[in-house]
Amino acid sequence: MSLLELDDVTRTVPLPDGDPLTILSGVDLTVEPGDRVSIVGRSGSGKSTLLNMLGLLDLPTTGTLSFDGVDVRTMRSGRRDRLRGSDIGFIFQQFNLLEGRTATENAVVPLIYASGSSFWRRERLAREMLERVGLGHRLDSLPGSLSGGEQQRVAIARALVRSPRLILADEPTGALDLETGQSVMDLLDEIVEEREAALVVITHDPAIAARGDRHFRLVKGTLTAASSSSATIDDEPFPSDRDVTAEVTG
Amino acid sequence: MRFLTSFVGAILEAWQEVRVHRGRVLLSLVGVTVAVCALSASVAVTDLAQRAVLEQAESSSGRPFTITGNVSANGTPVPGEADEAWFETLDRFDISYATRVAFDYAPVQLPEGVADASLLYVDQPYATLHRTRMLEGAWFAPGDRDRLAPAVVVNAALWERLGSPDLSTHPVISSSRFEGSDLVVIGVYASSSWDTEPALMMLAPAAIAALPPGTFDGLYPYYEMWVPEESGDELMSLVSSDLSSRLGEGFSVDVYRSDYGALMDDPTAALRMLTLGIGAVILLLGALGLLNIALVTVRQRIREIGIRRSMGATAGRVFFSVMMESVVATAVAGVVGVMLAVLIVKLPIVEEFITQGLVEDLPPFPTSAAVFGVVSAVAVGALAGVIPAVVAVRVKPIDAIRI
């Protein structure tokens, strides 16, 4: 059974004048446990919408989105939220750490929504995870005093602290320099492999995309498989921002 | 189990939010703290004032249930046989706390000259009926009725005009009313701060013995009895008919309830309603301030709420957490407000102003006022937290994270 499956998924939103705007169209995607999937696409191509859908934050307008073989549209929102908390970890481009909270307090956040021993041992689990990402010496540091790479490592620790089966990374190196981005991705790959989780990376950076085992390209809301080399992905012409803007407003 | 972890988790989240944003939270709670302080203080002040008013009422008209009896014979003074009938009635109904009361005036010799003083002739139980509190010395003992030099207790005004003498030296007062007999001051009783004229009390039997014959009866003494409240009405009727039958034709007997309870249930009810009303308005204003800041804050926290939703927070959990932030914060504000109220109300100058020196034993800060203050604060926190919580729940995680 697939971990996540999208079958002919479409997502449209109504515009103020009443016409629907199609953001995703006919998307088919299967994610198996342990998969490394990379999706490339320019701004406005529907990447964030697709990521939200994969993370059960959004639902398809048509088509089927299944998690562990269960159509998520048949789930009540509370169950979807709990499933997201326990099985899906998010890593954002801008880290999205909570201001005013230490690294440990940030890493604890997902465990606050857990139950059983994970909840009661949350501080210890968070510290262990931070130590695993090499931040054992910054446990009590606030986000403002951490470098970009360190902040993203805190975000990785937070995403993985509940041992999710699916990691969704949205431009995880987008706010980092090349070298720091590479080291963060090395760490992410290592931990994801160690925990046998599936990783879906959405990026516009071909080098990051090339680290995946399966590659997809999102153009104007349509997902297509791409070849495995970054050069091939890069060779594919991206639609210009003007084209995307025209599509969205049109 | 999930309910327990959710509840504890929501409290932890709320507390963390309050801690991280303590500056903003403190500012938003100033209004609530002041409101709770005002509310608790007004409840406490009303309680103290009620105590003072009741003690004053009991001091002047007796404790509930006090029955007063008047006996007259066609508008003329009643000879001593009325006293006999009355004592027999007391024996029959086993009434222990009873006193005769008669008012008189007497010129008394003071260091600066002669002054008129009001005199009250009473029996020994009078102090119990009227909660008479002694500042110095002691109230009459049963043996005082047989003293050759009648014993008196005086008010503070008279004692001070006598030069505040040490009572162990047995100071005396001379009065022409008693044909120059010395009156021995054995005690100083407390009275209200506005009682500035000389006054003294003497035991009725001593007065009857010291005054010229028939003088006491000419003062139209009346009778007071303190009886259990639950049987007061019944005893009042029984005493009336018993006295009437004992005295027979030619006497008119008037028995009635004379303590404050005869007039109203609670003389401070109106004051209580007024202070509570004012306190409620202040609390409402504090709540509006809190709500205003909470609404602004929740809009600033949309991104954070989106992040939490992406980490598995359910809509219900977000609602509860945001509301609990308000509840936790106002609970703290409530406790601080009550502490401030205690400090204010227990200031000696404030206590003196409220009680006017009428309360025998100053009670501690009323528990009801403290509980009422904290509960009101928490209720206001819950109410003021609901609207921001609804706003937080309506946040779309997708949009929120992009902010």
XYZ file of C-alpha atoms in Angstrom:
653
model
C 0.000 0.000 0.000
C 1.316 3.442 -0.931
C 1.998 5.943 1.789
C 0.493 8.768 -0.221
C -1.358 8.681 -3.494
C -2.775 11.442 -5.639
C -5.013 10.321 -8.463
C -6.084 12.844 -11.078
C -6.128 15.607 -8.495
C -7.410 19.027 -9.450
C -7.490 22.107 -7.292
C -9.393 25.168 -8.289
C -10.274 28.311 -6.372
C -13.041 30.757 -7.219
C -11.986 34.214 -8.341
C -13.843 37.331 -7.193
C -15.619 37.515 -10.562
C -16.874 33.952 -10.069
C -14.655 32.193 -12.576
C -12.603 29.308 -11.204
C -8.827 29.479 -11.283
C -7.170 26.126 -11.823
C -4.031 25.781 -9.706
C -3.451 22.035 -10.023
C -4.696 19.931 -12.853
C -4.735 16.128 -13.289
C -1.946 15.493 -10.797
C -0.966 11.850 -10.323
C 1.674 11.038 -7.742
C 2.491 8.042 -5.585
C 4.871 8.223 -2.659
C 6.105 4.977 -1.158
C 7.821 4.600 2.240
C 11.510 5.534 1.869
C 10.990 7.394 -1.404
C 13.087 10.460 -2.270
C 10.892 12.618 -4.453
C 11.873 16.006 -5.801
C 9.496 18.389 -7.499
C 10.742 21.454 -9.315
C 8.738 24.355 -10.483
C 8.813 28.102 -10.753
C 6.956 30.499 -8.519
C 3.246 30.373 -9.264
C 3.390 26.887 -10.738
C 1.306 25.455 -7.885
C 4.164 24.093 -5.754
C 2.880 25.392 -2.434
C -0.647 24.229 -3.163
C 0.655 20.779 -4.014
C 2.768 20.759 -0.837
C -0.225 21.770 1.284
C -2.235 19.009 -0.307
C 0.481 16.442 0.343
C 0.549 17.681 3.951
C -3.247 17.323 4.287
C -3.562 21.056 4.843
C -5.669 21.376 1.710
C -8.054 19.053 -0.113
C -8.448 18.394 -3.826
C -11.363 19.914 -5.665
C -11.633 16.747 -7.735
C -9.656 13.521 -7.829
C -8.503 11.385 -4.918
C -5.888 11.990 -2.248
C -5.184 8.911 -0.151
C -2.955 8.463 2.875
C -2.243 4.850 3.795
C -4.953 3.915 1.331
C -7.629 6.010 3.006
C -9.256 8.829 1.043
C -8.493 11.876 3.203
C -11.724 13.553 2.152
C -13.596 10.905 4.101
C -11.694 11.822 7.264
C -12.977 14.361 9.750
C -10.749 17.417 10.022
C -9.625 16.499 13.560
C -8.415 13.104 12.381
C -6.597 14.724 9.440
C -4.924 17.144 11.862
C -3.822 14.337 14.155
C -2.596 12.266 11.204
C -0.577 15.245 9.996
C 0.896 15.707 13.450
C 1.934 12.093 13.855
C 2.961 11.092 10.306
C 3.978 14.223 8.419
C 6.823 16.630 9.128
C 7.127 20.051 7.501
C 10.305 21.941 6.704
C 9.799 25.461 5.403
C 12.017 27.759 3.372
C 11.848 30.519 5.998
C 12.286 27.998 8.836
C 9.117 29.288 10.536
C 10.523 28.930 14.011
C 8.448 30.452 16.773
C 9.980 33.690 17.990
C 10.807 34.037 21.638
C 11.099 30.255 22.093
C 14.395 28.470 22.523
C 15.580 25.795 20.122
C 14.298 23.148 22.541
C 10.914 24.842 22.897
C 10.607 24.993 19.116
C 11.527 21.349 18.709
C 9.000 20.437 21.393
C 6.047 21.996 19.522
C 4.936 18.885 17.554
C 5.185 16.770 20.721
C 2.777 19.124 22.509
C 0.134 17.687 20.159
C 1.202 14.075 20.742
C -0.252 11.772 23.361
C 1.121 9.057 25.605
C 4.818 8.771 26.356
C 5.808 11.067 23.475
C 3.954 13.882 25.199
C 5.280 13.252 28.683
C 8.889 12.749 27.458
C 8.733 15.654 25.029
C 11.612 17.694 26.491
C 13.983 14.747 26.408
C 12.971 13.730 22.893
C 13.400 17.293 21.634
C 16.854 17.604 23.185
C 17.927 14.253 21.734
C 16.739 15.321 18.300
C 18.565 18.637 18.528
C 21.710 16.793 19.570
C 21.212 14.516 16.560
C 21.223 17.534 14.228
C 24.360 18.868 15.907
C 22.767 21.538 18.059
C 23.419 20.036 21.467
C 25.241 23.227 22.405
C 22.421 25.544 21.305
C 19.497 23.968 23.150
C 18.578 27.165 24.967
C 19.350 29.578 22.146
C 16.619 31.763 20.711
C 16.098 31.780 16.920
C 17.455 35.312 16.651
C 20.829 34.190 17.962
C 21.115 31.238 15.553
C 22.575 31.336 12.044
C 20.370 30.473 9.074
C 21.843 26.975 8.898
C 21.290 26.432 12.596
C 17.718 27.653 12.351
C 17.034 25.226 9.525
C 18.552 22.437 11.608
C 16.168 23.331 14.431
C 13.360 23.181 11.860
C 14.595 19.742 10.739
C 14.722 18.560 14.345
C 11.193 19.857 14.855
C 9.960 18.132 11.682
C 11.496 14.801 12.666
C 10.954 14.755 16.412
C 7.740 12.695 16.139
C 9.387 10.298 13.700
C 6.977 11.027 10.845
C 6.717 8.695 7.864
C 6.611 11.564 5.383
C 8.796 14.675 5.329
C 7.689 17.593 3.201
C 10.383 20.158 2.536
C 9.448 23.414 0.839
C 12.581 25.052 -0.576
C 14.591 23.852 2.450
C 17.773 25.589 1.276
C 16.103 28.628 -0.241
C 17.246 30.955 2.531
C 20.721 29.469 2.915
C 23.997 29.961 1.106
C 25.193 27.186 -1.177
C 27.571 25.537 1.270
C 25.202 25.681 4.225
C 22.388 24.455 1.992
C 24.419 21.427 0.939
C 25.289 20.532 4.530
C 21.677 20.916 5.637
C 20.536 18.655 2.797
C 23.244 16.123 3.669
C 21.943 16.060 7.221
C 18.317 15.830 6.105
C 19.068 12.942 3.726
C 21.023 11.150 6.401
C 18.340 11.389 9.073
C 15.491 10.595 6.693
C 17.339 7.500 5.523
C 18.131 6.514 9.073
C 14.424 6.752 9.998
C 13.193 5.180 6.760
C 10.861 8.076 6.089
C 9.763 9.302 2.656
C 11.032 12.721 1.640
C 9.322 15.047 -0.805
C 11.359 18.136 -1.617
C 9.822 20.964 -3.531
C 12.434 23.289 -4.933
C 13.425 25.410 -7.848
C 17.084 24.502 -7.310
C 18.061 21.741 -9.762
C 21.044 20.714 -7.610
C 18.785 20.056 -4.630
C 16.244 18.341 -6.857
C 18.944 16.048 -8.226
C 19.437 14.503 -4.790
C 16.090 12.722 -5.095
C 15.467 9.295 -6.526
C 12.363 10.338 -8.461
C 11.981 13.688 -10.135
C 8.918 15.639 -11.151
C 8.339 18.943 -12.777
C 5.359 21.156 -12.056
C 4.407 23.489 -14.858
C 1.191 25.514 -14.796
C -0.303 23.114 -12.269
C 0.508 20.006 -14.231
C 2.918 17.465 -12.735
C 5.106 15.519 -15.093
C 7.898 13.036 -14.450
C 11.360 14.251 -15.359
C 14.629 12.485 -15.965
C 16.929 11.885 -13.034
C 19.771 14.239 -13.910
C 19.696 17.788 -12.784
C 21.018 18.888 -16.179
C 17.966 17.422 -17.857
C 15.689 19.168 -15.397
C 17.541 22.383 -15.937
C 17.293 21.960 -19.700
C 13.546 21.967 -19.523
C 12.442 25.526 -20.132
C 10.567 26.977 -17.101
C 7.606 29.128 -17.887
C 8.395 32.756 -17.371
C 6.938 34.570 -14.362
C 4.971 36.678 -16.804
C 3.326 33.537 -18.244
C 2.352 32.352 -14.748
C 1.035 35.747 -13.782
C -1.000 35.865 -16.942
C -2.420 32.444 -16.138
C -3.322 33.331 -12.547
C -4.941 36.618 -13.362
C -6.461 35.359 -16.555
C -5.502 9.695 27.969
C -5.561 11.847 24.847
C -7.920 14.241 26.624
C -5.492 14.590 29.524
C -2.473 15.241 27.316
C -4.526 17.686 25.213
C -5.639 19.551 28.318
C -2.180 19.688 29.861
C -0.679 20.578 26.475
C -3.123 23.447 25.976
C -2.348 24.825 29.437
C 1.383 24.556 28.714
C 0.951 26.309 25.383
C -1.102 29.043 27.013
C 1.404 29.535 29.792
C 4.301 29.621 27.320
C 2.482 32.216 25.243
C 1.837 34.336 28.333
C 5.492 33.981 29.361
C 6.941 34.795 25.945
C 4.682 37.822 25.479
C 4.650 38.898 29.095
C 5.094 42.577 28.228
C 2.018 42.635 26.041
C 0.108 40.413 28.441
C 0.966 42.624 31.409
C -0.237 45.700 29.584
C -3.462 44.030 28.558
C -4.093 42.873 32.107
C -3.662 46.186 33.851
C -7.328 46.942 33.261
C -8.463 43.536 34.495
C -6.213 43.720 37.567
C -7.552 47.139 38.499
C -11.104 45.968 37.848
C -10.716 42.851 39.995
C -9.061 44.918 42.705
C -11.985 47.353 42.631
C -14.545 44.560 42.606
C -12.958 42.594 45.450
C -12.314 45.726 47.464
C -15.895 46.898 47.030
C -17.244 43.501 48.106
C -14.906 43.490 51.109
C -15.708 47.099 52.000
C -19.403 46.339 51.787
C -18.922 43.342 54.068
C -17.054 45.456 56.585
C -19.581 48.266 56.290
C -22.371 45.744 56.737
C -20.653 44.458 59.851
C -20.292 48.008 61.158
C -23.894 48.906 60.360
C -25.225 45.728 61.933
C -23.126 46.141 65.049
C -24.262 49.748 65.300
C -27.863 48.646 64.792
C -27.461 45.911 67.396
C -25.798 48.332 69.755
C -28.728 50.716 69.619
C -31.727 48.433 69.124
C -30.507 45.004 70.196
C -29.558 41.776 68.521
C -32.046 39.872 66.436
C -34.489 38.822 67.845
C -35.086 41.509 70.486
C -38.588 41.928 71.905
C -39.496 45.185 73.610
C -42.399 45.491 76.001
C -44.070 48.685 77.238
C -46.547 48.685 80.080
C -48.656 51.713 81.002
C -51.669 52.342 83.126
C -53.835 54.871 81.369
C -50.786 56.937 80.428
C -49.447 57.145 83.970
C -46.296 55.595 85.391
C -46.597 51.947 86.281
C -45.893 51.004 89.854
C -43.434 48.227 90.726
C -46.022 45.448 90.218
C -45.338 45.626 86.475
C -41.745 44.590 87.225
C -42.977 41.603 89.226
C -45.248 40.488 86.411
C -42.476 40.843 83.937
C -39.996 38.790 85.998
C -42.606 36.040 86.329
C -43.123 36.051 82.585
C -39.366 35.740 82.027
C -39.270 32.758 84.393
C -42.214 31.095 82.706
C -40.695 31.246 79.244
C -37.149 30.683 80.439
C -35.854 33.925 78.932
C -32.343 34.515 80.280
C -31.324 37.674 78.440
C -33.637 40.456 79.501
C -33.202 43.981 80.794
C -35.146 46.961 81.974
C -34.189 50.182 80.254
C -34.871 53.712 81.479
C -33.469 57.018 80.274
C -32.521 59.830 82.632
C -30.355 62.937 82.803
C -28.028 63.933 85.618
C -25.683 66.786 86.243
C -22.240 65.409 86.962
C -19.243 67.114 88.471
C -16.317 67.250 86.075
C -12.896 68.876 86.647
C -13.940 71.850 84.495
C -17.365 72.172 86.155
C -20.832 70.629 86.127
C -22.100 69.096 82.918
C -25.318 67.332 81.960
C -24.880 63.661 81.210
C -27.370 61.176 79.830
C -28.028 58.241 82.112
C -29.247 54.798 81.225
C -30.552 52.425 83.864
C -30.258 48.818 82.753
C -30.015 45.287 84.045
C -26.838 43.254 83.812
C -27.755 41.341 80.556
C -28.038 44.656 78.665
C -24.397 44.368 77.480
C -25.115 41.018 75.841
C -28.294 42.247 74.158
C -26.616 45.369 72.816
C -23.109 44.001 72.158
C -21.670 46.576 74.524
C -17.908 46.513 74.180
C -15.679 47.676 76.992
C -12.628 49.813 76.266
C -11.423 49.896 79.850
C -12.424 48.112 83.042
C -15.395 45.757 83.070
C -19.145 45.618 82.646
C -21.348 45.206 85.716
C -20.990 42.026 87.695
C -24.053 40.563 89.467
C -22.772 41.843 92.856
C -22.558 45.448 91.669
C -26.262 46.030 92.356
C -25.607 45.839 96.091
C -22.759 48.352 96.270
C -23.271 51.210 98.669
C -21.638 53.554 96.196
C -23.399 52.736 92.932
C -21.171 51.466 90.146
C -21.378 53.100 86.738
C -19.832 52.549 83.345
C -19.160 55.647 81.279
C -18.626 56.399 77.628
C -15.221 57.394 76.286
C -16.233 61.070 76.061
C -17.028 61.262 79.779
C -13.954 59.235 80.732
C -11.708 61.607 78.778
C -13.372 64.661 80.376
C -12.645 63.072 83.734
C -8.981 63.036 82.714
C -8.885 59.373 81.651
C -8.264 58.159 85.202
C -6.829 54.723 85.963
C -9.869 52.587 86.835
C -7.891 50.562 89.340
C -7.849 53.730 91.492
C -11.685 53.560 91.669
C -12.398 57.068 90.330
C -15.729 58.535 91.372
C -18.247 60.954 89.922
C -20.483 63.165 92.007
C -24.014 63.928 90.896
C -26.725 65.919 92.602
C -29.214 63.468 91.058
C -28.132 60.986 93.713
C -28.038 63.526 96.484
C -24.287 63.843 96.390
C -23.583 60.102 96.412
C -20.379 59.103 94.714
C -20.705 56.957 91.625
C -17.759 54.595 91.174
C -16.549 54.284 87.580
C -15.809 50.607 86.926
C -15.624 50.612 83.147
C -15.533 52.599 79.921
C -17.741 51.344 77.093
C -17.167 51.861 73.383
C -19.531 53.976 71.386
C -19.474 55.533 67.945
C -16.956 58.272 67.184
C -19.756 60.832 66.923
C -20.914 60.098 70.487
C -19.170 63.107 72.074
C -21.528 63.996 74.932
C -21.037 62.533 78.447
C -23.092 59.404 79.081
C -23.138 56.723 81.725
C -25.018 53.569 82.628
C -26.062 52.262 86.007
C -27.741 49.050 87.121
C -31.498 49.519 87.484
C -31.708 47.994 91.016
C -28.922 50.336 92.168
C -30.766 53.281 90.637
C -34.058 52.296 92.286
C -32.254 52.166 95.624
C -30.360 55.420 95.128
C -33.105 57.549 93.619
C -35.966 59.002 95.615
C -38.923 56.566 95.794
C -41.116 56.455 92.689
C -38.520 58.272 90.549
C -37.575 55.185 88.573
C -41.189 54.336 87.719
C -41.672 57.925 86.542
C -39.033 57.370 83.897
C -41.372 54.960 82.036
C -38.920 52.064 81.899
C -39.481 49.459 79.223
C -38.445 45.825 78.967
C -36.181 44.162 76.431
C -35.756 40.430 75.841
C -33.342 38.636 73.487
C -34.891 35.381 72.255
C -34.033 32.797 69.582
C -34.925 34.047 66.088
C -36.768 30.870 65.115
C -39.223 31.208 68.011
C -39.224 35.012 68.248
C -42.627 35.684 66.730
C -44.269 32.977 68.800
C -42.631 34.149 72.040
C -43.581 37.757 71.309
C -47.225 36.774 71.196
C -46.944 34.563 74.279
C -45.134 37.258 76.306
C -47.775 39.810 75.360
C -50.724 37.670 76.418
C -48.932 36.419 79.535
C -48.068 39.941 80.728
C -51.590 41.157 79.980
C -53.176 38.328 81.936
C -50.824 38.823 84.881
C -51.415 42.597 85.079
C -55.136 42.381 84.486
C -57.522 45.244 83.673
C -56.298 48.827 83.712
C -52.949 48.137 82.156
C -52.077 48.347 78.529
C -49.303 46.068 77.270
C -47.489 46.729 74.013
C -44.997 44.056 72.909
C -43.140 44.353 69.601
C -39.945 43.415 67.835
C -37.460 46.252 68.146
C -34.178 45.107 66.551
C -33.222 46.164 62.989
C -34.672 42.941 61.634
C -38.129 44.353 62.304
C -37.530 46.991 59.680
C -35.605 45.150 56.974
C -33.696 41.959 56.287
C -30.340 43.496 55.455
C -29.800 47.235 55.897
C -26.759 47.122 53.594
C -28.437 45.298 50.702
C -28.794 48.500 48.683
C -25.158 49.435 49.321
C -24.088 45.941 48.308
C -26.044 46.101 45.060
C -24.602 49.512 44.283
C -20.968 48.527 44.866
C -21.410 45.274 42.978
C -22.952 47.164 40.079
C -20.066 49.630 39.971
C -17.564 46.772 40.235
C -19.283 44.899 37.398
C -19.118 47.970 35.143
C -15.403 48.411 35.913
C -14.822 44.717 35.193
C -16.712 44.997 31.916
C -14.506 47.905 30.866
C -11.423 45.893 31.791
C -12.748 42.974 29.746
C -13.312 45.202 26.728
C -9.690 46.383 26.923
C -8.516 42.806 27.201
C -10.679 41.713 24.278
C -9.388 44.552 22.140
C -5.738 43.679 22.723
C -6.425 39.938 22.376
C -8.046 40.493 18.973
C -5.108 42.549 17.720
C -2.677 39.987 19.100
C -4.362 36.992 17.510
C -4.205 38.689 14.127
C -0.480 39.196 14.639
C -0.138 35.519 15.492
C -1.766 34.143 12.358
C 1.515 32.767 11.040
C 2.278 31.071 14.326
C -1.184 29.534 14.387
C -0.628 28.260 10.845
C 2.668 26.701 11.901
C 1.000 25.009 14.832
C -1.746 23.683 12.570
C 0.918 22.214 10.281
C 2.435 20.489 13.340
C -0.816 18.714 14.118
C -2.830 21.213 16.169
C -6.535 20.588 15.630
C -9.000 23.450 15.314
C -10.402 22.561 18.719
C -6.956 22.627 20.237
C -6.189 26.039 18.731
C -9.509 27.352 20.058
C -8.880 25.982 23.535
C -5.269 27.190 23.640
C -6.108 30.742 22.598
C -8.961 30.867 25.088
C -6.789 29.388 27.819
C -4.188 32.102 27.228
C -6.823 34.601 28.184
C -8.011 32.503 31.131
C -4.490 31.838 32.465
C -3.571 35.508 32.149
C -6.737 36.785 33.799
C -6.442 34.210 36.578
C -3.010 35.645 37.377
C -4.447 39.167 37.087
C -7.305 38.147 39.371
C -4.940 36.905 42.075
C -2.848 40.085 41.821
C -6.016 42.210 41.899
C -7.275 40.444 45.020
C -3.883 40.869 46.714
C -3.992 44.583 45.957
C -7.547 44.756 47.315
C -6.439 43.034 50.540
C -3.582 45.512 50.934
C -5.910 48.459 50.413
C -8.796 47.268 52.578
C -6.532 46.207 55.442
C -4.830 49.588 55.639
C -5.637 50.838 59.189
C -6.848 54.188 57.898
C -9.230 52.504 55.455
C -10.546 50.064 58.064
C -11.149 52.893 60.520
C -12.938 54.902 57.864
C -15.215 52.006 56.924
C -16.051 50.731 60.386
C -16.034 54.077 62.213
C -14.749 52.224 65.252
C -18.010 50.296 65.532
C -16.799 46.779 64.767
C -15.809 44.824 67.827
C -13.637 42.220 66.113
C -12.365 43.269 62.736
C -12.865 40.281 60.466
C -10.141 39.113 58.060
C -10.495 40.041 54.396
C -13.701 38.252 53.388
C -12.987 34.967 51.618
C -16.103 35.522 49.549
C -14.635 38.770 48.179
C -11.352 37.064 47.261
C -13.071 34.095 45.604
C -15.532 36.376 43.846
C -12.661 38.468 42.463
C -10.681 35.531 41.086
C -13.756 33.760 39.694
C -14.913 36.980 38.018
C -11.469 37.445 36.480
C -11.421 33.899 35.109
C -14.971 34.283 33.771
C -14.027 37.543 32.074
C -10.904 35.858 30.670
C -12.975 33.019 29.237
C -15.516 35.399 27.715
C -12.868 37.754 26.333
C -10.947 34.751 25.005
C -13.809 33.269 23.022
C -13.824 35.851 20.210
C -10.046 35.729 19.557
C -10.266 31.934 19.738
C -12.950 31.911 17.040
C -10.774 34.186 14.904
C -7.800 31.851 15.448
C -9.798 28.789 14.412
C -10.893 30.472 11.208
C -7.275 31.017 10.166
C -6.466 28.962 7.085
C -3.163 27.201 7.735
C -2.132 27.468 4.104
C -2.542 31.230 4.015
C -1.140 31.652 7.493
C 2.154 29.903 6.793
C 2.739 32.006 3.685
C 2.532 35.274 5.660
